[in-house]
Coordinates of C-alpha atoms in Angstrom, one line a residue:
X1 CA 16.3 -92.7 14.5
X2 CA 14.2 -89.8 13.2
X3 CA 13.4 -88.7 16.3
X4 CA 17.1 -88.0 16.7
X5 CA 17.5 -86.3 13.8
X6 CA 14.4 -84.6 14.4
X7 CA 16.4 -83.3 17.5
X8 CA 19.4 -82.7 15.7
X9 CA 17.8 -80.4 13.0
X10 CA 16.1 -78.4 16.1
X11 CA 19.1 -77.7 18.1
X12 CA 21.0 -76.9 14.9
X13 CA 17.8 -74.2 13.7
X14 CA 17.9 -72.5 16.9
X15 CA 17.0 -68.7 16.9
X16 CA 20.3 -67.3 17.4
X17 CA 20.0 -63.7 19.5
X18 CA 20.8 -61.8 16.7
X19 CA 18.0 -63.5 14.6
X20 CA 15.6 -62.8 17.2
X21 CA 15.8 -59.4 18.9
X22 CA 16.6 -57.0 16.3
X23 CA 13.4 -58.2 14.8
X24 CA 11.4 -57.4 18.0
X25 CA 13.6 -53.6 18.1
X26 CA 14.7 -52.3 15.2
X27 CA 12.6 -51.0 12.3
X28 CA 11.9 -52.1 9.1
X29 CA 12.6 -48.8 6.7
X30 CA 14.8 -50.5 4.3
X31 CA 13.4 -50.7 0.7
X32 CA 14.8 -51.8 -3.0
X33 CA 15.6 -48.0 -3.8
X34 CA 17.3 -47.1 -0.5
X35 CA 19.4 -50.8 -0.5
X36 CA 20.3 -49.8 -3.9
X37 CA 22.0 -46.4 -2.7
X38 CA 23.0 -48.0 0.5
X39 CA 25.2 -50.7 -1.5
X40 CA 26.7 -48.6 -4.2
X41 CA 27.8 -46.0 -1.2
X42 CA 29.2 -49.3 0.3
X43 CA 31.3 -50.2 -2.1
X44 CA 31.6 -47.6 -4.9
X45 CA 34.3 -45.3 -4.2
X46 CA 34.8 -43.1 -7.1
X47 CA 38.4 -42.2 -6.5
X48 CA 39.6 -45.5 -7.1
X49 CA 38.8 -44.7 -11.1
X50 CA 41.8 -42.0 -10.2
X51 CA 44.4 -45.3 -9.5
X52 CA 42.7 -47.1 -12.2
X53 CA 43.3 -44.5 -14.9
X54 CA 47.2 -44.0 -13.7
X55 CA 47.7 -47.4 -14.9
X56 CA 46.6 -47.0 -18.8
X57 CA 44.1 -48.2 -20.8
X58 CA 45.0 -52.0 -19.1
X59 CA 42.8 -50.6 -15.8
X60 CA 39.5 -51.4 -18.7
X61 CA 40.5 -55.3 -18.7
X62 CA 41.7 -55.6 -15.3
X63 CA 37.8 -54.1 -14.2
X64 CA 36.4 -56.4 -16.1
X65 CA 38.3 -59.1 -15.2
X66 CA 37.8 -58.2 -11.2
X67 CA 34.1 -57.7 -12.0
X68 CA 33.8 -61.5 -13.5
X69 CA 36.0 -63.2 -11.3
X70 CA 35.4 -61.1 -7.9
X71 CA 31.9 -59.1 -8.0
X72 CA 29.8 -61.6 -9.5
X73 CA 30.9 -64.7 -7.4
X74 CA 30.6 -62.3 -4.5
X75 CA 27.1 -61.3 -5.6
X76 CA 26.0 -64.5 -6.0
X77 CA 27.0 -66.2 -2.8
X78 CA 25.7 -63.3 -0.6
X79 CA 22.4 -63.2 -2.2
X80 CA 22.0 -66.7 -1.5
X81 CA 23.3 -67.0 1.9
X82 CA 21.3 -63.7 2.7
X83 CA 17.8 -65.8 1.6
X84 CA 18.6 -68.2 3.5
X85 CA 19.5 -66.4 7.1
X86 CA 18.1 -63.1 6.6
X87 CA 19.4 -62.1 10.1
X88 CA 20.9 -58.8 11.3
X89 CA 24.7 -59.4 11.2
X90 CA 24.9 -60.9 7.6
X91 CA 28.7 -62.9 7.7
X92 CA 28.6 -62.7 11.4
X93 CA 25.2 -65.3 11.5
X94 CA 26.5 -66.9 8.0
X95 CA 30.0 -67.9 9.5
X96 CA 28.3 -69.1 12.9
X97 CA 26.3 -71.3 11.0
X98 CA 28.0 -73.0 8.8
X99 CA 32.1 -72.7 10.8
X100 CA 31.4 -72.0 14.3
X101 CA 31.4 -69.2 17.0
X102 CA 35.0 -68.5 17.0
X103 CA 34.9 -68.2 13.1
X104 CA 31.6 -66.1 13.3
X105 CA 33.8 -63.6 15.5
X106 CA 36.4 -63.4 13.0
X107 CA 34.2 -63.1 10.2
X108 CA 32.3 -61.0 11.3
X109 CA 35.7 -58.7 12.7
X110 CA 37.2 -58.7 9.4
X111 CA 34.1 -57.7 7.8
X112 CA 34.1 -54.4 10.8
X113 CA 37.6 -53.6 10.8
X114 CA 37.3 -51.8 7.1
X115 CA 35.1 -49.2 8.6
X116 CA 38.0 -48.6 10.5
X117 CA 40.5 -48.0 8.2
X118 CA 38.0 -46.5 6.1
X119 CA 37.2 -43.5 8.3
X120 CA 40.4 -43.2 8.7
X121 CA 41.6 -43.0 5.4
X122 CA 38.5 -40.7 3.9
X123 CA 38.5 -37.4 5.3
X124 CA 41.1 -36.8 4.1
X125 CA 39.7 -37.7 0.8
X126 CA 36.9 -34.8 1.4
X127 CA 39.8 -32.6 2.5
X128 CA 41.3 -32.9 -0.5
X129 CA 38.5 -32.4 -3.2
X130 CA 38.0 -29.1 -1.4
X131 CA 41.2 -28.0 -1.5
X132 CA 41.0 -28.6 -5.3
X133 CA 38.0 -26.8 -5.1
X134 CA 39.4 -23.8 -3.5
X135 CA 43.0 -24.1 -4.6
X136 CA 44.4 -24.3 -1.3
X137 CA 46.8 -25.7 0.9
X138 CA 47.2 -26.3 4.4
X139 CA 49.6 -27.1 7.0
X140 CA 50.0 -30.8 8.8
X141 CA 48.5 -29.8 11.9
X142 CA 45.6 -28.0 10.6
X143 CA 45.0 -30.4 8.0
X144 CA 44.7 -33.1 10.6
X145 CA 42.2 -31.0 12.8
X146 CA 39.8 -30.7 9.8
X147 CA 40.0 -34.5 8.9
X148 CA 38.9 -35.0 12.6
X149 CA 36.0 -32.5 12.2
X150 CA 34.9 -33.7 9.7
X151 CA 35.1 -37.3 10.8
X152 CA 33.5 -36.6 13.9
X153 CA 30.2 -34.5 12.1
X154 CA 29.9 -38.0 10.1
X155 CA 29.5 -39.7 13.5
X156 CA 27.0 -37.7 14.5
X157 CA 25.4 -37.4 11.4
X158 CA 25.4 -41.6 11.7
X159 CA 23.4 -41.2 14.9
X160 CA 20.2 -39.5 13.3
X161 CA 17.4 -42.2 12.6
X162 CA 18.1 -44.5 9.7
X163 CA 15.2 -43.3 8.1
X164 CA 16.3 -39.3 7.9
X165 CA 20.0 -40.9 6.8
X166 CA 18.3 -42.7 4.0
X167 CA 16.4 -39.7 2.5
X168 CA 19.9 -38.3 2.4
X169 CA 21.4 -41.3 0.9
X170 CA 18.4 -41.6 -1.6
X171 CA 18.6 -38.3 -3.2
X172 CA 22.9 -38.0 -3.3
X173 CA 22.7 -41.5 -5.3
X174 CA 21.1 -39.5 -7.9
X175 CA 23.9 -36.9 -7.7
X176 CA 26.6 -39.7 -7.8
X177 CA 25.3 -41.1 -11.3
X178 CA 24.7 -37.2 -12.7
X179 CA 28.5 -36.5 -11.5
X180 CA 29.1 -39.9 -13.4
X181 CA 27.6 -38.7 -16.5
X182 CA 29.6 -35.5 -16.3
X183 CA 32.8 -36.5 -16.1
X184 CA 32.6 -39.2 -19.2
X185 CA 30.8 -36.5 -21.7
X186 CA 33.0 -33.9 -21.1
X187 CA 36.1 -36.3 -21.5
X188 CA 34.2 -37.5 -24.5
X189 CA 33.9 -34.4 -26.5
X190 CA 37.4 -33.0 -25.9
X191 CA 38.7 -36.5 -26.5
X192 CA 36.9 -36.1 -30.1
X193 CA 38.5 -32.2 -30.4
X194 CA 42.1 -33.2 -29.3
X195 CA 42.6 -36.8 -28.8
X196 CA 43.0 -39.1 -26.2
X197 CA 45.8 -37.9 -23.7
X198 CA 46.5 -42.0 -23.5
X199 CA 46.8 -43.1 -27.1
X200 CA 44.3 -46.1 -27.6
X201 CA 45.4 -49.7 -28.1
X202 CA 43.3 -52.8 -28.4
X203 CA 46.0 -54.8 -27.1
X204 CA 45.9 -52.6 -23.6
X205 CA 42.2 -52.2 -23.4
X206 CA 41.6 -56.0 -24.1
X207 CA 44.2 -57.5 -22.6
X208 CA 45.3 -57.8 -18.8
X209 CA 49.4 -56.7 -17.8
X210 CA 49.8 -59.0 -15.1
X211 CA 53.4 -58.2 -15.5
X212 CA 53.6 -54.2 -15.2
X213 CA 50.4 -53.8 -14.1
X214 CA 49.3 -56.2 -11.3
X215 CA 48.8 -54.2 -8.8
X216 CA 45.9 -52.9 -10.4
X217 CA 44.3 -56.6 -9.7
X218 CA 44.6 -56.0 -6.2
X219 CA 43.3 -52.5 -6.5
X220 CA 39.9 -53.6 -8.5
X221 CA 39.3 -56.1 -5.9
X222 CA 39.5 -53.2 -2.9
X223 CA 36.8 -51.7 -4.9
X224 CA 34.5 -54.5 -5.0
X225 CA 34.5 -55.4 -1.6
X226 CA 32.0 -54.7 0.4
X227 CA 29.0 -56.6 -1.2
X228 CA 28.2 -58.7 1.8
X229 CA 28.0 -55.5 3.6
X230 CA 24.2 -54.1 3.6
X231 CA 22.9 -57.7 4.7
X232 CA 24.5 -56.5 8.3
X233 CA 20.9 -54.6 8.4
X234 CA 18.8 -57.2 7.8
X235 CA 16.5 -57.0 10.1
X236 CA 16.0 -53.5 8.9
X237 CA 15.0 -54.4 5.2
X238 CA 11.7 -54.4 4.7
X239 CA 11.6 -57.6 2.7
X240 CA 14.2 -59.5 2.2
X241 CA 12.7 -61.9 -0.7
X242 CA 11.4 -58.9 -2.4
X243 CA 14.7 -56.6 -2.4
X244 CA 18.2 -58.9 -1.5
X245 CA 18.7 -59.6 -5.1
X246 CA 17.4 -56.4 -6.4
X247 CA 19.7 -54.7 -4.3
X248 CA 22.8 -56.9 -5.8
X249 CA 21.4 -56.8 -9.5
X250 CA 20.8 -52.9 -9.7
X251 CA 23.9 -51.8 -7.2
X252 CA 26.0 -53.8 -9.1
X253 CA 25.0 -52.5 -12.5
X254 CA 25.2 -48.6 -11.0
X255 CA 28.7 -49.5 -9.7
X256 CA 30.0 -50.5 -12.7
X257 CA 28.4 -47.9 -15.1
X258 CA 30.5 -45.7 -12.1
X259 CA 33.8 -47.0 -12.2
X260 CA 34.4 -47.6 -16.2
X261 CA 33.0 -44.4 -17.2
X262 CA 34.9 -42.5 -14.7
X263 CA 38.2 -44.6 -15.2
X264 CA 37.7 -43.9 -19.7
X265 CA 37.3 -40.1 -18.7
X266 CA 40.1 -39.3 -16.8
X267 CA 42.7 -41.5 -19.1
X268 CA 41.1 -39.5 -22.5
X269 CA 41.7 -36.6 -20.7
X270 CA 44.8 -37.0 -18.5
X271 CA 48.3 -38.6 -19.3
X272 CA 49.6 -41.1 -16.6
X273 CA 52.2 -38.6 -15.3
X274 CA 49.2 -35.9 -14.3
X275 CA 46.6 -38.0 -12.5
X276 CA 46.5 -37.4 -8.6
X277 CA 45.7 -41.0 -7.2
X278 CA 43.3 -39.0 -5.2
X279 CA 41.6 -36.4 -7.0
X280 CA 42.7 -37.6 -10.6
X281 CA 38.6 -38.0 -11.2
X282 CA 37.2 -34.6 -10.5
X283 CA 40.8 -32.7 -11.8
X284 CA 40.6 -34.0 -15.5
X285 CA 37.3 -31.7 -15.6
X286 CA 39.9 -28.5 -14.8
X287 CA 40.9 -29.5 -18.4
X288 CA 37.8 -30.9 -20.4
X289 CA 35.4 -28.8 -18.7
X290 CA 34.0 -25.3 -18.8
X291 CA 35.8 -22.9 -16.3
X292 CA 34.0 -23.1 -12.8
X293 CA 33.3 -27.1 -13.5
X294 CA 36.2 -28.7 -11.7
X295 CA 35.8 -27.1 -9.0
X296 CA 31.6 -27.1 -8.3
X297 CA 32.0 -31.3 -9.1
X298 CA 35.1 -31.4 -6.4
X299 CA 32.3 -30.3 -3.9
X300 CA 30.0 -32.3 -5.1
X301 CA 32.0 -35.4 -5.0
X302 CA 33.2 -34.5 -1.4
X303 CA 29.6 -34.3 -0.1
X304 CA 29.5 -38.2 -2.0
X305 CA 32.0 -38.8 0.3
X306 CA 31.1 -37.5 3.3
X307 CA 27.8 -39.5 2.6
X308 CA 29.2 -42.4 1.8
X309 CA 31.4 -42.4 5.1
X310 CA 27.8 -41.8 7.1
X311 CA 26.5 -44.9 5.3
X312 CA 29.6 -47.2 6.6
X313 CA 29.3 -45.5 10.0
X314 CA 25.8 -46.6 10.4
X315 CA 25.9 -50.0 8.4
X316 CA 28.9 -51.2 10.6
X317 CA 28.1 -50.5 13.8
X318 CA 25.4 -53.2 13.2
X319 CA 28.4 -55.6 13.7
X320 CA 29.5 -54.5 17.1
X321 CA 25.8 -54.8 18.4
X322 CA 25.6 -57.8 16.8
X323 CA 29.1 -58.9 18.8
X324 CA 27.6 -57.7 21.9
X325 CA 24.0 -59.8 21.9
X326 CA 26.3 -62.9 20.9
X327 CA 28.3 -62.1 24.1
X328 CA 32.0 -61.4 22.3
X329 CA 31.4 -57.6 23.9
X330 CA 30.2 -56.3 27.0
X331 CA 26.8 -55.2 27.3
X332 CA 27.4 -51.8 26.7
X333 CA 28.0 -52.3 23.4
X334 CA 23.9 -53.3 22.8
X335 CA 22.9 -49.9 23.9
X336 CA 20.4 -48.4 21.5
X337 CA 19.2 -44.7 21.4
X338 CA 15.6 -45.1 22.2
X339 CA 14.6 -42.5 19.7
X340 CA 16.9 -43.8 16.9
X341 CA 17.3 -47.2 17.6
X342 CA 21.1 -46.6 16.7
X343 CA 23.5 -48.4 18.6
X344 CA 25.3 -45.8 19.9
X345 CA 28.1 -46.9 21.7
X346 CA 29.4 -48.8 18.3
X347 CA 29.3 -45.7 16.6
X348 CA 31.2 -43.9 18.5
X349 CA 33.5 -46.7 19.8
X350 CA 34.2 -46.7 15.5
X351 CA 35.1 -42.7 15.8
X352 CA 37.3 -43.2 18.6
X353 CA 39.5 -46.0 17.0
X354 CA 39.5 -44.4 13.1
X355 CA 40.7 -40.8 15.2
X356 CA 43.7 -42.7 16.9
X357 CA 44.6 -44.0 13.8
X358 CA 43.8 -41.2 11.6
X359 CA 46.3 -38.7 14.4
X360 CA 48.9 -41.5 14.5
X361 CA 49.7 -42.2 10.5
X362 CA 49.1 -38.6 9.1
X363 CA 51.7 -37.3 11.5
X364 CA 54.2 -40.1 9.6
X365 CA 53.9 -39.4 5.9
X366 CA 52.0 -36.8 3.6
X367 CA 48.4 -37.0 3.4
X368 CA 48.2 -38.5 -0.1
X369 CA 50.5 -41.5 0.9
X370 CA 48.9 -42.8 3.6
X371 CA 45.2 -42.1 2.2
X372 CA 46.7 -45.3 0.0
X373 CA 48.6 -47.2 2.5
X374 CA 45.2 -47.2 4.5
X375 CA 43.6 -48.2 1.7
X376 CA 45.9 -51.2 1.0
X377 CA 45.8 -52.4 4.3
X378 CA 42.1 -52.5 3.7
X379 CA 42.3 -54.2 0.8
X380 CA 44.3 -57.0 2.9
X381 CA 41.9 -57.3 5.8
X382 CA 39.2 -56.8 3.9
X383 CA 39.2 -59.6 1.2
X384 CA 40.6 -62.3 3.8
X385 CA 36.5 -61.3 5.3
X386 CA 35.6 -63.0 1.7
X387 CA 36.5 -66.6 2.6
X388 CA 33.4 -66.1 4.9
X389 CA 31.1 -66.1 2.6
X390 CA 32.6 -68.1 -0.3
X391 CA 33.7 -71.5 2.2
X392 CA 29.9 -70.7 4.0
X393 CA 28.1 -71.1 0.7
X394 CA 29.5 -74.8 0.0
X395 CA 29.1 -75.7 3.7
X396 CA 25.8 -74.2 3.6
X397 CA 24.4 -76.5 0.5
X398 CA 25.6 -79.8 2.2
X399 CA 24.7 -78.5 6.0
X400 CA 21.4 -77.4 5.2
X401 CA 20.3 -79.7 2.5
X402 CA 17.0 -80.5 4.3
X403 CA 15.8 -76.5 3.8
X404 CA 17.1 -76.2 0.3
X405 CA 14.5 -79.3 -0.3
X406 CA 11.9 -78.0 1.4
X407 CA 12.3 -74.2 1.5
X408 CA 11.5 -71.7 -1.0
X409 CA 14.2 -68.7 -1.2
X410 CA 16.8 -67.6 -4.0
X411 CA 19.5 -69.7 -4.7
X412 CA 22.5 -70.0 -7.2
X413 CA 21.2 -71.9 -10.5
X414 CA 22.8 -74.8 -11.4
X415 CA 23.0 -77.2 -8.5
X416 CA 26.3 -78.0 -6.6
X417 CA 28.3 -77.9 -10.0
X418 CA 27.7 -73.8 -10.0
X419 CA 27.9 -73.6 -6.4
X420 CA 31.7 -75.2 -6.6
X421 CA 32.5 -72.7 -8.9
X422 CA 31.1 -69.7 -7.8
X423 CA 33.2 -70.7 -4.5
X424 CA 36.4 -71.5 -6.4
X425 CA 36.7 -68.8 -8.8
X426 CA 35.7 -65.8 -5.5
X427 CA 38.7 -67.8 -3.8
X428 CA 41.0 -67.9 -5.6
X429 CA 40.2 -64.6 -6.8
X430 CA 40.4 -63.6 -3.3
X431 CA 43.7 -65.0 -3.0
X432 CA 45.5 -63.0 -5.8
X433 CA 43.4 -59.8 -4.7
X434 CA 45.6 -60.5 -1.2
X435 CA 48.7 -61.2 -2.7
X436 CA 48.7 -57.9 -5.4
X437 CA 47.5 -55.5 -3.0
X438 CA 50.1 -56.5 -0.3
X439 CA 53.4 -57.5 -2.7
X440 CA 52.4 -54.6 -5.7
X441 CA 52.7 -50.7 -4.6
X442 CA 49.7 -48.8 -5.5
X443 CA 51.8 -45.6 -5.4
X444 CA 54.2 -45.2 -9.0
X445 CA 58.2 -45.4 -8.2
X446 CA 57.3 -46.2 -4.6
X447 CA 59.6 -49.4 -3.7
X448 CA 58.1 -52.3 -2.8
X449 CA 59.8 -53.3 0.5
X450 CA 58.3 -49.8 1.8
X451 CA 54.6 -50.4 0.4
X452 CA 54.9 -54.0 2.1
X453 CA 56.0 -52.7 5.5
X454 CA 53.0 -50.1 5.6
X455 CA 50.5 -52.1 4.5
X456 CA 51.4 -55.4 6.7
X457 CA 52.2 -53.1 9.3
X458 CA 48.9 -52.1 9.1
X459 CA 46.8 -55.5 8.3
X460 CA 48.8 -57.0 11.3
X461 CA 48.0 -54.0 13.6
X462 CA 43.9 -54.9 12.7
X463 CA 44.6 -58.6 13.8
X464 CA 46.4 -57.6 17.4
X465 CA 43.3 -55.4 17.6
X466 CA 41.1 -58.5 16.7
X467 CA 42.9 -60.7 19.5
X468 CA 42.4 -58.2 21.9
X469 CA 39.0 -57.1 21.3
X470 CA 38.3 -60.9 21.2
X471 CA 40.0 -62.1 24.6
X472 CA 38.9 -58.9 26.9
X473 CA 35.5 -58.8 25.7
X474 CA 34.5 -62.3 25.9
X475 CA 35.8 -62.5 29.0
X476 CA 34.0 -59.5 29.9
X477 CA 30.7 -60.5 28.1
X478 CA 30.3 -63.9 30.3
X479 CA 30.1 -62.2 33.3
X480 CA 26.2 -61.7 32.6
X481 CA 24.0 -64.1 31.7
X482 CA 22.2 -64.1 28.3
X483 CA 19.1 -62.9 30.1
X484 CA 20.7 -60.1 32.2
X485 CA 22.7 -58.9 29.2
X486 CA 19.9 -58.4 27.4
X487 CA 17.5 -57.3 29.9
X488 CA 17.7 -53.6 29.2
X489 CA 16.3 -54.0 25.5
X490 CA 13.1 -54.7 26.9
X491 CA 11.9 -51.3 27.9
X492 CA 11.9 -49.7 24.2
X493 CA 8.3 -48.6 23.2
X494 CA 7.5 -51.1 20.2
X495 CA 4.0 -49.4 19.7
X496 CA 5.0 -46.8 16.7
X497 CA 7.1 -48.8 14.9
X498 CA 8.9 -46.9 11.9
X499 CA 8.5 -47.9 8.6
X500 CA 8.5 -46.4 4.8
X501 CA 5.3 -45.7 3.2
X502 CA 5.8 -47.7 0.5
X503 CA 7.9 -50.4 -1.2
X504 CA 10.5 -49.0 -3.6
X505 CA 11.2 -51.0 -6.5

């Protein structure tokens, strides 16, 4: 009998391929520091505090409210099922373990697809914070030229060495915090000289509006997402143990010190009828700043952007290679640039599909509309990836019990009691995150029956993509064996590996 289990345990521990080769390829350049940067580029994006602040001082209690119910459950599950599979592909090897292969495919797709819609969605975020800059304007066809310019330079920006991309990331981190500080002292000291442009009420600032403000719920939750995201480099950390929870801990602070002070200082500064949804953030400086200030932090905030994208570009693609040594892609799609280790087919195979999309829905509607509509699509998608991490953690506990006993990595306090509700409360905060960012516009006076046909259109588009991607590339991934598939791999020089010179912390 315990030579069975014995057996048992084996075949279920199994190196899967993505737990074994990107250790033997990929290097290790990955420290506290850069995971930091890398997870607040992730998942902060600062023009959300432009949405937030159009709905009122009640945005304060509905980011709290996502934070507690949404961030921290999130935090806390990934960190935990990150110790215990530390694995290039993060959901992708959590889902397989604990649901299967066909859930790790989904998982692991709805986790991608956001880089998608994402890419999609922010150039024309950048195009827009310099044309606040500049004061300009531009025609539809011109305007969508530049979005794909600039979408394509953060491809190939995305195919220099992680290493180079993560000086870069390092040093605009710094930037995004300083930009931070900016916009809240400036809103502070012409709030104390003329007032708050939203009059202050404890009832709106403590209380969440459900009611006329829901969709704000849904909004808060699309910019928390994202926390299970830097784990799909995990064979590129250089210590997991040492920096997972760091990462989470210190990201998460920085995120939130972003997105509250931000969201305060464009609501002292700005009444609800003035904020842009898109460049709200950066315009309330055109009034609480000195002259010249708008515009210099509107270019600032667009190179955030455009760094941010580069960070997405290079932390998703780890999912396609990922699909493609699990054999849900063709081999092609496990191609690595033998200078940069990148994989570069998933890179650009992400370009192509965000381009098509980007040409298709910006020739419908005005560039400001469906900047949003992409965004609440994502939102969708996005938090329906959730349930593969918050079901995994449960399964995980009962599962794996034998490790927990006899393993040392981080794990939720508490026992199976906090566990339960770390898993409850992400779900069902997941749920109404789903349900307010698909039923609740995000765009004022905009009628709902529109909003819902965009943003379903648009979730159920990502899902006929899934079923395709899933059906053709299976079928053509099992035309190779596991040995020929990855037989190609083999010839990359292992002898210099790259790493940082020292441990941030």
């Amino acid at each position: 009998m315990t030579q069975e289990m014995e057996a048992t345990r084996t075949d279920r521990d199994a190196l899967m391929t993505t737990e074994l080769v990107p250790e033997q390829i990929l290097p290790k350049v990955l420290g506290t520091f850069g995971l930091t940067a890398t997870y607040v580029f992730i998942i902060c994006w600062i023009t959300g505090s432009s949405i937030m602040a159009g709905g009122g001082w009640t945005a304060i209690p509905m980011w709290i409210l996502g934070i507690v119910t949404f961030l921290v459950p999130a935090g806390l599950a990934v960190a935990e099922l990150g110790n215990l599979w530390p694995g290039q592909g993060g959901v992708y090897i959590w889902a397989f373990r604990t649901m299967g292969d066909k859930m790790a495919f989904l998982g692991g797709y709805l986790s991608w697809v956001p880089v998608v819609l994402n890419t999609a969605s922010s150039p024309a975020i950048v195009l827009q914070l310099l044309l606040l800059a500049f004061h300009a304007e531009l025609g539809l066809t011109l305007s969508i030229i530049i979005q794909l310019v600039i979408l394509w330079t953060v491809v190939g920006l995305a195919l220099a060495k992680l290493a180079a991309n993560q000086k870069i990331m390092n040093v605009v981190f710094i930037v995004y915090i300083a930009l931070t500080l900016t916009i809240f002292v400036s809103a502070v000291i012409y709030a104390v000289g003329n007032g708050s442009a939203q009059p202050f009420t404890w009832h709106d600032a403590l209380v969440p509006n459900f009611v006329g403000a829901g969709f704000l719920y849904g909004t808060v939750l699309l910019y928390l997402v994202g926390v299970e995201t830097p784990f799909n480099m995990g064979a590129e950390f250089l210590s997991v143990k040492r920096s997972a929870t760091k990462m989470i801990a210190y990201g998460s602070a920085a995120l939130i010190l972003i997105y509250l002070l931000t969201t305060i200082g464009t609501m002292m500064v700005l009444p609800v009828a003035e904020i842009n949804a898109v460049t709200g953030v950066i315009g309330n400086l055109g009034v609480s700043g000195f002259p010249g200030l708008m515009e210099v932090a509107a270019v600032v905030l667009a190179v955030i952007v455009f760094v941010a994208m580069t960070t997405y570009q290079v932390a998703y693609s780890r999912l396609i290679f990922v699909s493609g040594l699990e054999r849900h892609l063709p081999r092609i799609f496990t191609h690595l640039n033998p200078r940069t280790r990148n994989p570069v087919t998933a890179i650009l195979v992400q370009g192509v599909l965000s381009s098509l999309i980007l040409v298709g829905l910006y020739s419908q509607s005005s560039m400001a509309n469906v900047t949003i509509y992409l965004q609440g699509g994502l939102s969708v998608v996005w938090l329906i990836s959730g349930f593969f991490f918050f079901i995994p953690l449960v399964i995980a506990r009962k599962k794996y019990a034998d490790r927990y006993a006899g393993e040392d990595f981080w794990r939720i306090p508490g026992g199976m009691v906090a566990v339960y509700a770390v898993a409850a409360i992400g779900v069902v905060a997941t749920c109404a995150g789903i349900y307010y960012s698909f039923a609740s516009p995000w765009i004022p006076g905009m009628a709902p029956s529109l909003w819902m046909t965009w943003v379903g259109s648009i979730a159920a588009g990502m899902f006929v993509l899934g079923a395709i991607v899933y059906f053709f590339g299976r079928r053509a991934a099992t035309k190779l064996t596991k040995e020929d598939s990855l037989a190609h791999l083999a010839v990359l020089d292992l002898t210099k590996p790259e790493t940082t010179s020292q441990e941030a912390v």
